[in-house]
Every structure is written in C-alpha cells, then in structure tokens.
XYZ file of C-alpha atoms in Angstrom:
644
model
C -11.037 4.743 -21.613
C -8.030 3.843 -19.471
C -4.991 2.543 -21.364
C -1.623 1.168 -20.240
C -0.017 4.537 -20.969
C -2.417 6.372 -18.665
C -2.095 4.132 -15.596
C -1.369 5.939 -12.346
C -0.610 3.013 -10.034
C 0.820 0.200 -12.173
C 3.777 0.017 -14.540
C 4.095 -2.811 -17.093
C 7.384 -3.707 -18.785
C 8.505 -6.695 -20.868
C 12.048 -8.044 -20.875
C 14.064 -9.846 -23.533
C 12.713 -13.236 -22.371
C 9.139 -11.974 -23.000
C 8.446 -11.970 -19.268
C 6.124 -9.174 -18.169
C 7.084 -7.283 -15.013
C 4.150 -5.515 -13.376
C 5.133 -3.012 -10.687
C 2.535 -1.770 -8.196
C 3.365 1.726 -6.956
C 0.228 3.389 -5.668
C 0.309 7.085 -6.455
C 0.203 9.543 -3.570
C 0.720 6.889 -0.907
C 3.677 5.651 1.128
C 2.296 2.090 0.989
C 0.572 -0.110 -1.549
C -3.085 -0.621 -0.638
C -5.751 -2.046 -2.942
C -8.491 0.466 -3.657
C -11.242 0.744 -6.251
C -9.063 2.737 -8.660
C -5.981 0.509 -8.294
C -8.070 -2.594 -8.968
C -9.755 -0.996 -11.968
C -6.312 -0.347 -13.386
C -5.222 -3.929 -12.680
C -8.153 -5.108 -14.791
C -6.888 -2.881 -17.621
C -3.467 -4.542 -17.343
C -5.054 -8.001 -17.549
C -6.990 -6.889 -20.655
C -3.726 -5.885 -22.315
C -2.030 -9.156 -21.354
C -4.981 -11.164 -22.660
C -4.473 -9.455 -26.019
C -0.730 -10.161 -26.066
C 0.075 -12.925 -23.562
C 3.601 -12.932 -22.105
C 5.620 -16.055 -21.326
C 5.100 -15.181 -17.674
C 3.945 -12.359 -15.409
C 5.851 -11.223 -12.315
C 4.054 -8.849 -9.942
C 6.294 -6.779 -7.661
C 6.144 -3.676 -5.500
C 7.596 -0.289 -6.290
C 7.486 0.702 -2.606
C 10.288 0.313 -0.110
C 7.559 -0.199 2.524
C 6.573 -3.635 1.240
C 4.512 -5.598 -1.276
C 0.852 -4.790 -0.469
C -0.482 -3.965 3.007
C -4.027 -5.011 2.099
C -7.203 -3.299 1.026
C -7.811 0.381 1.628
C -9.605 0.255 4.993
C -11.175 3.659 4.369
C -13.355 2.026 1.725
C -14.581 -0.524 4.280
C -15.261 2.215 6.790
C -17.352 4.208 4.288
C -19.776 1.394 3.399
C -23.347 2.559 3.978
C -25.547 -0.157 2.467
C -25.506 -3.969 2.169
C -25.310 -3.587 -1.601
C -22.064 -1.624 -1.293
C -20.605 -4.333 0.932
C -21.457 -7.097 -1.510
C -20.082 -5.051 -4.423
C -16.787 -4.568 -2.589
C -16.471 -8.311 -1.985
C -17.430 -9.098 -5.599
C -14.843 -6.661 -6.960
C -11.891 -8.477 -5.418
C -13.324 -11.993 -5.758
C -13.965 -11.620 -9.486
C -10.704 -9.816 -10.272
C -8.497 -12.321 -8.454
C -10.387 -15.267 -9.970
C -9.593 -13.726 -13.316
C -5.893 -13.451 -12.381
C -5.885 -17.073 -11.225
C -7.329 -18.244 -14.561
C -4.928 -16.537 -16.999
C -3.211 -18.761 -19.584
C 0.360 -17.734 -18.725
C 2.228 -18.475 -15.455
C 2.152 -15.773 -12.784
C 4.397 -15.035 -9.807
C 4.172 -12.701 -6.817
C 7.587 -11.370 -5.814
C 7.156 -10.503 -2.139
C 9.327 -8.209 -0.071
C 8.124 -6.720 3.214
C 4.464 -6.826 4.215
C 2.058 -8.938 2.161
C -1.194 -8.661 4.074
C -4.923 -9.173 3.581
C -5.898 -8.424 0.008
C -2.206 -8.361 -0.884
C -1.820 -12.004 0.149
C -5.090 -12.851 -1.616
C -3.612 -11.385 -4.810
C -0.418 -13.391 -4.268
C -2.454 -16.572 -3.692
C -4.136 -16.009 -7.061
C -0.688 -16.292 -8.682
C 0.766 -19.685 -9.577
C 4.029 -19.018 -7.704
C 5.175 -16.927 -4.731
C 8.754 -16.047 -3.830
C 9.591 -14.245 -0.586
C 12.639 -12.184 0.274
C 14.713 -13.869 2.967
C 14.917 -10.761 5.120
C 13.566 -9.794 8.577
C 10.779 -7.501 7.321
C 8.965 -10.130 5.253
C 5.502 -10.869 6.669
C 2.532 -12.702 5.129
C -0.881 -12.704 6.829
C -4.647 -12.551 6.454
C -5.438 -10.269 9.417
C -9.011 -9.364 8.419
C -10.501 -11.103 11.470
C -8.709 -8.522 13.622
C -10.764 -5.855 11.830
C -14.001 -7.774 12.385
C -14.238 -8.836 8.718
C -13.106 -11.805 6.587
C -10.724 -12.393 3.630
C -13.414 -12.338 0.950
C -11.250 -11.944 -2.176
C -10.260 -15.588 -2.475
C -8.185 -16.098 0.647
C -10.720 -18.445 2.245
C -10.698 -20.542 -0.934
C -7.008 -20.590 -1.875
C -5.078 -20.534 1.417
C -6.514 -23.917 2.553
C -5.733 -25.352 -0.897
C -2.112 -24.183 -0.702
C -1.116 -24.923 2.917
C -3.899 -27.211 4.138
C -7.059 -26.417 6.049
C -5.769 -26.611 9.667
C -2.831 -24.262 9.059
C -4.986 -21.937 6.936
C -7.744 -21.698 9.553
C -5.131 -20.951 12.191
C -3.833 -18.025 10.106
C -7.302 -16.733 9.215
C -8.818 -17.051 12.705
C -5.893 -15.458 14.549
C -4.510 -13.023 11.976
C -1.110 -14.552 12.771
C 1.652 -13.697 10.303
C 4.326 -15.886 8.751
C 7.859 -14.629 8.210
C 9.946 -15.760 5.252
C 11.146 -18.931 6.958
C 7.677 -19.996 8.093
C 6.053 -19.071 4.765
C 8.458 -21.405 2.976
C 8.001 -24.157 5.565
C 4.202 -23.957 5.252
C 4.336 -24.079 1.463
C 2.808 -20.611 1.323
C 5.923 -19.531 -0.592
C 7.660 -21.636 -3.222
C 10.990 -20.491 -1.836
C 12.682 -17.839 0.269
C 15.449 -16.154 -1.640
C 18.254 -13.736 -0.703
C 17.262 -10.234 -1.749
C 20.109 -9.878 -4.258
C 18.912 -12.981 -6.146
C 15.179 -12.235 -6.166
C 14.787 -11.014 -9.745
C 16.811 -13.843 -11.237
C 14.966 -16.413 -9.143
C 11.618 -14.915 -10.107
C 12.403 -15.100 -13.824
C 13.637 -18.677 -13.535
C 10.618 -19.792 -11.495
C 7.947 -18.193 -13.662
C 9.463 -19.869 -16.743
C 9.931 -23.248 -15.026
C 6.540 -24.711 -15.932
C 6.364 -26.331 -12.481
C 2.859 -27.112 -11.202
C 1.387 -24.824 -8.577
C 1.880 -25.840 -4.960
C -0.984 -27.697 -3.318
C -1.357 -29.027 0.200
C -0.692 -32.733 0.626
C -1.366 -35.278 3.333
C -3.945 -34.670 6.044
C -3.846 -30.896 5.506
C -4.983 -31.366 1.937
C -7.538 -34.058 2.744
C -9.050 -31.734 5.367
C -10.451 -29.663 2.504
C -12.740 -32.574 1.603
C -15.703 -34.254 3.236
C -15.836 -35.795 5.861
C -12.615 -34.389 7.350
C -13.764 -30.894 6.418
C -16.664 -31.052 8.869
C -14.429 -32.448 11.615
C -11.919 -29.612 11.203
C -14.697 -26.995 11.041
C -16.384 -28.249 14.219
C -13.090 -28.311 16.076
C -12.430 -24.731 14.987
C -15.888 -23.651 16.192
C -15.249 -25.166 19.617
C -11.955 -23.299 19.892
C -13.642 -20.044 18.883
C -16.430 -20.552 21.431
C -13.902 -21.251 24.185
C -12.065 -18.003 23.466
C -15.157 -15.863 22.796
C -18.120 -17.480 24.557
C -20.206 -14.303 24.339
C -19.775 -14.030 20.561
C -18.273 -10.551 20.650
C -16.305 -11.260 17.469
C -18.661 -12.770 14.816
C -16.144 -12.746 11.945
C -14.290 -15.825 13.212
C -17.236 -18.277 13.069
C -18.281 -16.686 9.768
C -14.876 -17.586 8.263
C -15.330 -21.214 9.300
C -18.838 -21.342 7.813
C -17.784 -19.693 4.554
C -14.915 -22.150 4.136
C -16.929 -25.238 5.095
C -20.278 -24.535 3.444
C -19.483 -22.148 0.583
C -15.949 -22.990 -0.563
C -14.682 -19.644 0.674
C -17.043 -17.711 -1.619
C -18.802 -15.133 0.536
C -20.974 -14.109 -2.409
C -22.867 -17.382 -1.920
C -23.853 -16.181 1.571
C -24.900 -12.533 1.124
C -26.594 -12.526 4.524
C -23.259 -13.215 6.182
C -21.641 -10.355 4.250
C -24.407 -7.993 5.310
C -24.292 -9.045 8.957
C -20.515 -8.856 9.320
C -19.911 -5.590 7.492
C -22.821 -3.852 9.223
C -21.899 -5.127 12.687
C -20.859 -2.795 15.494
C -17.847 -5.044 16.048
C -16.517 -4.480 12.528
C -17.080 -0.728 12.745
C -15.395 -0.536 16.144
C -12.437 -2.703 15.149
C -11.928 -0.595 12.030
C -11.987 2.415 14.353
C -9.342 0.763 16.550
C -7.211 0.082 13.461
C -7.324 3.754 12.504
C -6.445 4.725 16.079
C -3.502 2.331 15.924
C -2.346 3.963 12.688
C -2.561 7.352 14.407
C -0.321 6.100 17.219
C 2.092 4.645 14.661
C 2.242 8.053 12.980
C 3.502 9.536 16.267
C 6.553 7.311 15.854
C 7.320 8.592 12.344
C 8.865 11.953 13.126
C 10.639 13.644 10.227
C 14.165 14.909 10.597
C 15.015 12.707 13.589
C 18.197 10.638 13.338
C 17.488 6.999 14.280
C 19.035 5.762 17.513
C 21.818 3.224 17.115
C 23.008 2.739 20.682
C 20.800 2.536 23.779
C 22.103 2.446 27.345
C 19.744 1.118 30.039
C 20.432 1.615 33.755
C 18.658 -0.950 35.928
C 18.572 -4.633 34.983
C 15.404 -5.553 36.868
C 12.378 -6.984 35.121
C 11.463 -3.745 33.349
C 14.952 -2.425 32.585
C 16.283 -5.803 31.515
C 13.325 -6.477 29.260
C 13.489 -2.978 27.708
C 17.153 -3.593 26.924
C 16.391 -7.014 25.459
C 13.639 -5.598 23.258
C 15.834 -2.796 21.888
C 18.543 -5.320 20.990
C 15.903 -7.510 19.317
C 15.013 -4.498 17.159
C 18.569 -4.111 15.903
C 20.161 -1.628 18.294
C 23.398 -1.982 20.212
C 22.402 -2.003 23.885
C 24.538 -1.675 26.999
C 22.830 -2.784 30.220
C 24.096 -1.379 33.507
C 23.518 -2.465 37.098
C 25.618 -2.783 40.233
C 27.240 -6.093 39.252
C 27.005 -9.002 36.836
C 24.924 -11.044 39.258
C 22.094 -8.495 38.898
C 22.422 -8.399 35.110
C 22.559 -12.176 34.569
C 18.798 -12.895 34.958
C 17.999 -10.211 32.356
C 20.450 -11.784 29.923
C 18.851 -15.193 30.463
C 15.375 -13.794 29.783
C 16.716 -12.084 26.657
C 18.118 -15.364 25.318
C 14.716 -17.015 25.770
C 12.986 -14.075 24.041
C 15.296 -14.237 21.019
C 14.935 -18.001 20.654
C 11.136 -17.682 20.839
C 10.776 -14.697 18.521
C 13.486 -15.160 15.923
C 13.491 -18.970 15.430
C 16.650 -18.759 13.314
C 19.628 -19.451 15.645
C 21.848 -17.086 13.641
C 19.463 -14.172 14.091
C 18.977 -15.031 17.765
C 22.739 -15.081 18.285
C 23.142 -11.743 16.527
C 20.499 -10.150 18.784
C 22.129 -11.681 21.847
C 25.501 -10.249 20.796
C 23.958 -6.768 20.576
C 23.002 -6.909 24.282
C 26.145 -6.068 26.237
C 26.368 -6.325 30.052
C 27.949 -3.094 31.289
C 28.288 -2.882 35.094
C 30.700 0.059 34.856
C 28.460 2.131 32.582
C 30.967 2.427 29.765
C 28.147 2.731 27.223
C 26.866 6.064 28.556
C 29.082 8.339 26.397
C 28.268 6.278 23.293
C 24.487 6.121 23.661
C 21.932 8.055 21.633
C 19.297 7.232 24.258
C 19.900 6.589 27.962
C 16.959 4.951 29.770
C 16.744 4.880 33.566
C 14.725 1.992 35.000
C 15.669 1.894 38.687
C 13.408 1.898 41.754
C 10.728 4.560 42.199
C 12.812 6.658 44.623
C 13.008 10.308 43.495
C 16.317 11.094 45.179
C 17.965 7.934 43.839
C 16.855 8.841 40.326
C 18.051 12.448 40.647
C 21.433 11.282 41.965
C 21.747 8.928 38.982
C 20.925 11.736 36.535
C 23.577 13.963 38.097
C 26.162 11.265 37.393
C 24.864 10.483 33.889
C 24.321 13.942 32.427
C 27.986 15.092 32.316
C 28.980 11.837 30.593
C 26.293 11.835 27.912
C 27.153 12.989 24.419
C 25.542 16.219 23.170
C 22.044 15.658 21.899
C 21.591 12.279 23.571
C 18.144 11.708 25.054
C 17.729 10.985 28.766
C 14.573 9.012 29.558
C 12.950 7.623 32.678
C 10.688 4.593 32.782
C 8.937 5.900 35.885
C 5.325 4.834 36.182
C 4.279 7.419 38.748
C 6.764 10.231 39.430
C 6.396 13.625 37.779
C 9.051 14.912 35.399
C 9.073 18.223 37.273
C 10.187 16.376 40.413
C 12.857 14.364 38.626
C 14.326 17.228 36.579
C 15.529 19.149 39.621
C 19.292 19.600 39.405
C 19.731 18.838 35.705
C 21.800 21.340 33.714
C 19.314 20.892 30.857
C 15.995 19.866 32.423
C 14.193 19.567 29.068
C 16.410 16.691 27.924
C 14.639 14.382 30.416
C 11.463 12.748 29.100
C 9.366 9.846 30.272
C 9.336 6.684 28.150
C 6.988 4.473 30.127
C 6.837 0.820 29.038
C 4.332 -1.712 30.339
C 4.945 -5.202 31.664
C 5.513 -7.563 29.891
C 7.549 -5.381 27.540
C 7.594 -7.910 24.683
C 3.793 -8.223 24.607
C 2.449 -4.773 25.480
C 2.377 -2.565 22.353
C 1.870 0.839 24.019
C 4.539 3.161 25.385
C 3.550 6.412 27.094
C 5.880 9.276 26.128
C 5.706 11.754 28.985
C 6.338 15.476 28.636
C 6.024 18.349 31.093
C 4.028 21.558 30.729
C 5.840 24.031 28.490
C 8.298 21.590 26.885
C 9.471 22.832 23.484
C 8.736 19.516 21.833
C 12.118 18.485 20.403
C 12.791 15.865 23.078
C 9.191 14.641 22.815
C 9.501 14.215 19.026
C 12.769 12.325 19.399
C 11.319 10.104 22.125
C 8.280 9.291 19.953
C 10.580 8.503 17.020
C 12.595 6.145 19.224
C 9.414 4.352 20.325
C 8.368 3.962 16.697
C 11.831 2.683 15.809
C 11.417 -0.240 18.226
C 7.950 -1.046 16.803
C 5.919 0.200 19.747
C 2.953 2.603 19.723
C 3.866 6.046 21.064
C 1.214 7.889 23.078
C 2.230 11.404 24.174
C 0.919 12.169 27.682
C 1.419 15.095 30.023
C 3.235 14.568 33.300
C 0.531 13.829 35.887
C 0.054 11.137 38.557
C -0.362 7.785 36.812
C -0.205 9.466 33.377
C -3.107 7.831 31.476
C -3.030 4.035 31.719
C -2.223 3.553 35.397
C -4.535 6.402 36.297
C -7.527 4.644 34.733
C -6.545 1.135 35.834
C -6.217 1.976 39.518
C -9.888 2.895 40.162
C -11.005 -0.147 38.140
C -8.863 -2.494 40.243
C -9.935 -0.830 43.486
C -13.609 -1.134 42.535
C -13.095 -4.854 41.890
C -11.472 -5.236 45.308
C -14.355 -3.423 46.990
C -16.667 -5.983 45.398
C -14.585 -8.669 47.123
C -15.146 -6.775 50.384
C -18.883 -6.965 49.603
C -18.666 -10.748 49.395
C -18.315 -11.420 45.667
C -15.802 -14.190 44.888
C -12.672 -13.154 42.922
C -13.434 -15.857 40.347
C -16.925 -14.439 39.775
C -15.595 -10.896 39.338
C -12.924 -11.968 36.892
C -15.323 -14.187 34.931
C -17.747 -11.270 34.574
C -15.062 -8.996 33.149
C -13.672 -11.627 30.778
C -17.242 -12.106 29.535
C -17.411 -8.325 29.064
C -14.418 -8.677 26.752
C -11.359 -7.932 28.880
C -8.285 -10.143 28.263
C -8.116 -11.040 31.966
C -10.095 -10.174 35.061
C -9.090 -7.251 37.320
C -8.074 -9.392 40.290
C -5.900 -11.702 38.222
C -4.401 -8.537 36.741
C -3.762 -7.094 40.212
C -2.046 -10.326 41.227
C 0.045 -10.198 38.057
C 1.093 -6.576 38.568
C 1.747 -7.116 42.293
C -0.587 -6.144 45.132
C 2.073 -3.880 46.636
C 2.287 -1.956 43.370
C -1.506 -1.833 43.108
C -1.630 -0.430 46.653
C 0.964 2.259 45.836
C -0.925 3.306 42.706
C -4.194 3.301 44.617
C -2.766 5.466 47.411
C -1.594 8.053 44.907
C -4.805 8.140 42.885
C -7.535 7.384 45.424
C -7.544 10.830 47.024
C -6.830 9.553 50.531
C -9.602 6.947 50.580
C -9.081 3.849 52.710
C -7.738 0.892 50.731
C -10.080 -2.071 50.279
C -10.043 -4.393 53.282
C -9.199 -7.463 51.186
C -6.094 -5.723 49.830
C -4.869 -4.572 53.244
C -5.313 -8.053 54.714
C -3.328 -9.716 51.959
C -0.512 -7.202 52.161
C -0.347 -7.669 55.932
C 0.187 -11.408 55.355
C 2.858 -10.757 52.727
C 0.646 -12.088 49.934
C 1.769 -9.944 46.993
C 0.233 -11.900 44.129
C 2.005 -13.876 41.430
C 5.528 -12.957 42.563
C 4.962 -14.319 46.091
C 2.862 -17.281 44.954
C -0.334 -16.066 46.588
C -2.635 -13.069 46.352
C -6.277 -13.173 45.372
C -5.315 -16.546 43.901
C -2.734 -19.200 44.638
C -0.254 -19.277 41.755
C 1.278 -22.486 40.434
C 3.604 -22.727 37.443
C 2.850 -19.103 36.613
C -0.928 -19.603 36.473
C -3.687 -18.754 38.961
C -5.582 -21.646 40.558
C -9.275 -20.798 40.361
C -12.302 -22.510 41.822
C -14.356 -24.316 39.219
C -17.827 -23.148 38.355
C -17.315 -19.369 38.432
C -19.564 -18.342 35.554
C -20.567 -14.813 34.502
C -24.188 -15.758 35.194
C -23.306 -16.057 38.884
C -22.309 -12.388 39.046
C -24.653 -9.858 40.671
C -26.745 -7.934 38.159
C -24.854 -5.041 36.604
C -21.490 -6.045 38.097
C -19.478 -5.530 34.906
C -20.959 -2.084 34.333
C -20.249 -1.036 37.931
C -16.660 -2.190 37.641
C -16.014 -0.512 34.310
C -17.586 2.832 35.216
C -14.667 4.131 37.342
C -12.317 3.359 34.449
C -14.550 5.241 32.001
C -14.847 8.199 34.388
C -11.089 8.335 34.952
C -10.466 8.247 31.196
C -12.790 11.206 30.663
C -11.142 13.123 33.495
C -7.712 12.601 31.934
C -8.965 14.055 28.648
C -10.545 17.018 30.414
C -7.290 17.643 32.297
C -5.297 17.630 29.067
C -3.164 14.644 30.073
C -3.907 13.183 26.643
C -4.759 15.305 23.623
C -8.273 14.051 22.842
C -10.854 11.354 23.478
C -9.789 9.220 20.512
C -6.193 9.043 21.726
C -7.448 8.257 25.222
C -9.474 5.345 23.836
C -6.414 4.150 21.917
C -4.195 4.378 24.984
C -6.595 2.414 27.181
C -7.117 -0.283 24.532
C -3.423 -0.814 23.777
C -2.236 -0.173 27.329
C -4.775 -2.250 29.278
C -6.344 -4.576 26.694
C -9.744 -2.886 27.122
C -12.184 -4.857 24.945
C -11.309 -3.753 21.375
C -14.748 -4.629 19.974
C -16.186 -1.740 22.025
C -14.006 0.863 20.287
C -12.580 2.064 23.622
C -14.083 3.180 26.955
C -15.301 6.631 25.906
C -16.646 5.386 22.576
C -18.341 2.529 24.440
C -20.134 4.891 26.793
C -21.221 7.167 23.947
C -22.633 4.111 22.155
C -24.323 2.749 25.305
C -25.683 5.793 27.143
C-alpha cells in the first residue's frame, strides 16, 4: 500500500497556517508529465487530505522547466484497445473531479508551461495564480495531437472563461501567456515571481468564490446560445478542414455541446479518435518534434549572448529581429543605415505583435542595434552572414570577419544553396564555418537546417544546434549538398506543379487539389511567395539540366516574379493572391495530388539514401516543419509506407 512517506513524485508539507503545499516533482524526468503512476500517487495524497483536511491546498512544481507539460504522450501512443483508451480518459476525469469536489480551497501555483492535462488539473482547483514572467504559458493543445482534453478541460474551461474563448483555445491549441491568462479570467491574478508564495497563501485562505464566466461568454454555455456557438464553430472547422483530415476538432465541439465535456458519455467518439490514423500520426509528429528539440539541448555549450548579423535584407534582418526577441543582444550590419532601416521597422512590428506588453517590446527593440561599421563583430558569440548568394562575395566577407572575431566565436552562413566546401576556401580555420539555414518567414517557420561538411569534428555543429535551440527553433542537422533537405525536396514538387500548368491545368485547380490533400498552401501560390526567380534558380541546380517549365520561363521573361513584383501565377493585391472563383478539388484531373506529391517523396528518400539527413524519421520531420507537409500523414516517407 502506497503511503505519503513512500511517494516518488509528490511531496506534501504543511505550514504554520495549516496550508498544505503539494509539490509535483516527477522522478527521473526533466519535466512534470502526468502518467499512470503519478496520478495514482496524487490519489493517495487526496486520501490523506480527506482524513486530515488542511485550511487550503496549494499545488506547485518542483521543476525549473515549468508546472506540468501535460499527460505522458507515450501512454497515448501505446494504447492498443478501445478499452484502454476509455480507461485512460476515465482515470483523469474521475481524479480531477475528485480534486474539484474537495471540501477545502485549492490553488494551482503556475510557473512556466501549464499544458494539456496540467491545465486540466489547474482548472479543477478553485484558484489559479500565474507567474508574471515571459515563460508562463497555459494551453490545451490536445487537438494538435489529434486528441481532445478529456480530463475535464472541455467542461471547466468554458465555465471559467466563457464558451467562445474556450473553444478558440481548444480548437487551435493556442496558448495564453500570463497577461492574457489574467485578462481571460483563466488566472485569478498574475503575480511577480518573488511574491508568488505569499500571494498563493493569501488567495487560498481568502474564501473568495471561484471565477466563473459572465456576460455572453457565460450564457453561451446554456441553451439556446450553446447550439448557436457550436454550429458557428463547426462551420469554421469545415472551412479550414473541408476534407475532415483532423476529426478531433469537431469531436471537441460535440462533446462540449451534447455531453457537457464528458467524453465518457460518448465512448464511440473516444474509440474513433484514439484509434484514428490522424491521432497516431500526429503523436508521431510530436515525438519527431521532441527529437528535433533535443538536438538544440547540447550539454556543455555556453549560451550565446551576442549575435552579429551581416546583411539586413529580408532574411538577415528578420533573423536579427528574432534573436533579439529571444533575449540576445544583436548587432545588424549592412552598407548604410538606409539598408538597415526597413529591417528595424519590421522588427518593431514583430515585437508589438508578439509581446503585447509595450515594455517588453521596447526592451527587445533596444537589443537590436544597427551597426553599419560592424563594431559588433569582436563582441559576438555567433556571427551570421546573410548576404546575396555570390560565393566570392561571401568568401571576401569571411576573410574580413575572421581576423576580427573573438576566439571560439561561431561563423555561420544562411546560404540556401551553396556548399560549405566552396565557402570555406581561404579561411584560417575552415571548420568554424557552419550553415544555419533559416526559412522565410523567419518568425513563423520553426525549422532551421544546421549544415555540416563531410568529416567535420562536430564541435561547431553541436554549438550551432545549441544556438538554434536557444532561439526556440527546431535544429535539423544536414550534410552539405545542393538544396540540403528542404529545398531539395520542394524544387521537384514545384516544378511538377508547373508542368501541370503547361499541360493545361489551371493554377487554382492545382493549388486547391494540394490544399485538399492537406498542404498549408498550394505549390503555385508557394512559388509566387518564394519568388519565381528563386524557384528557377533552385530548379536549375536540382533538375539535372532539364528544361524549365514553359509557364515559368514565360513569366520570368515578362518580369513576373510572383508576390514581390505583384504578379506571377496569380495577381497579388494587399499581400494576397487573387484567384478565380470555383476552383474546387473535384475539378482536378484524377490522381493529380498523388502525381504532384510523388517527386517530393522520391527526393526525400534520395536525401536519406545519400546521407544528407541521418534517417527517414528525421527526413519526415524536416519536410513537415520545413515545408508544412500535411502533418496528419506523419510525413512523406511515412505516408508512402502507409499508402503503398
């Protein structure tokens, strides 16, 4: 029989005010995740508190990594039968209902990530306080794993913040920082870290009623507004996913509307969601994402504090802005202030959009320092070159940078196509140059390819991966080869789409077919967005001397370069493509999507066989996070294995 003294994951203490402090510190793990054994122990704690009730219970984390990151996804991935799925849902639903019903007041003291089952546990408490610090994040992201928040989140979140706001969080997986959590009513207050314990004790003893949604948000939990809100949500889901690739989203709406958030009242829905290919594939993608994150957690690497970026164009300027957003001092160099000014303007807009708080936005802006003379070079831990794709210009720049860099500083190129072997010529220490290849737009694309050459010792690669992890991007090590991984698989896909245009298929029909397949945008809209001149250059390098598609050559001859010139495969207005109405996937020739995707799949396999990327799983991860390849498929190689 488990007793309080034999607990492995929880520690219970009582203070002089008879407040119980329950600390969750999962043994053998860097993060707190809710598993079968941790929840069994929590039930033991509740037994003990039932026998000797405290004046209040405060639940906190013993991990520096955050409150609770959610349920242990490995337990979801190992479900084999419908009965196991229902038992998993029942375990959390019943335990958190028990927590919600205790006689004494309860409070969740939240620092860092409070996600999924962690937020469901917090919602079962009467009060929630959040640390007023940048790392605080509250979310129910289960829909992104193809599942639903079945441990009380679908019941309690709408009650606390109102149905419309709750459905938005549950259907998008969108997180709330400390400021937004307090504004929504999801947290009772946001508190400076130094005052958290005192505020928690005061709040749990305050005898204040629990927060509940008021106004229209609260009324939307009741008939008839409930049906109106549910139907509106279904229409929005259908507009975004007309093919029904992601069944968890409509299931969440149904469970909230028809079953009060209790999935146990709809066992068929549990069975269908948990057993679906989508859920299995999205759980696979989550594990692949964690593997990429692990690449960015290199031991023994000193974090970068100062980054110097040379080249203030769209890529260089946005890389600099992102690094400053993530807390680094950044110096941005170009020929003069006039070239740097547009990057600074874009950075200001990024900070206002991302940080909300004007003080934080100003602090990030102050970390981004225009530096036409390159005075930041000797101070930088990482120097990133992001100038034009001209080998001699890059080599000349390196010759001027290398003597000025401090010992041990990393020299990186953002080249998208040139080999490291070509660029290293003339360097006193060739191995200090690595590729750190970002994708456009930098703020939205999570993947960064970290490029190394054959025979590299690995120190520079490890430091580059650590830097990528430090700025919250996913690091994918790739070997120096034309196009690396992502561009090498995109080019044949885009060219195949253009050849379909040559065959008489309308661009709108092609793009509609691929969006229906599950891509975030069609290949021709993507080509326009990237730039048809850039698509042509990539195609020339990777097409083995084949003639470019006629439709591409004709547009380039007219100077139609896509979005940046206002016209390509589409006319662009206000940053959006103007498309002819009525282009439906049904209008596409039979098998069009499969024909378009096959060159991408083939190129991905070839890159694995050539050793450009270490294995097929990493290749799938790179293509998903670097191109947006339909996540519900599990990646191009997994998709082909599953659909021979």
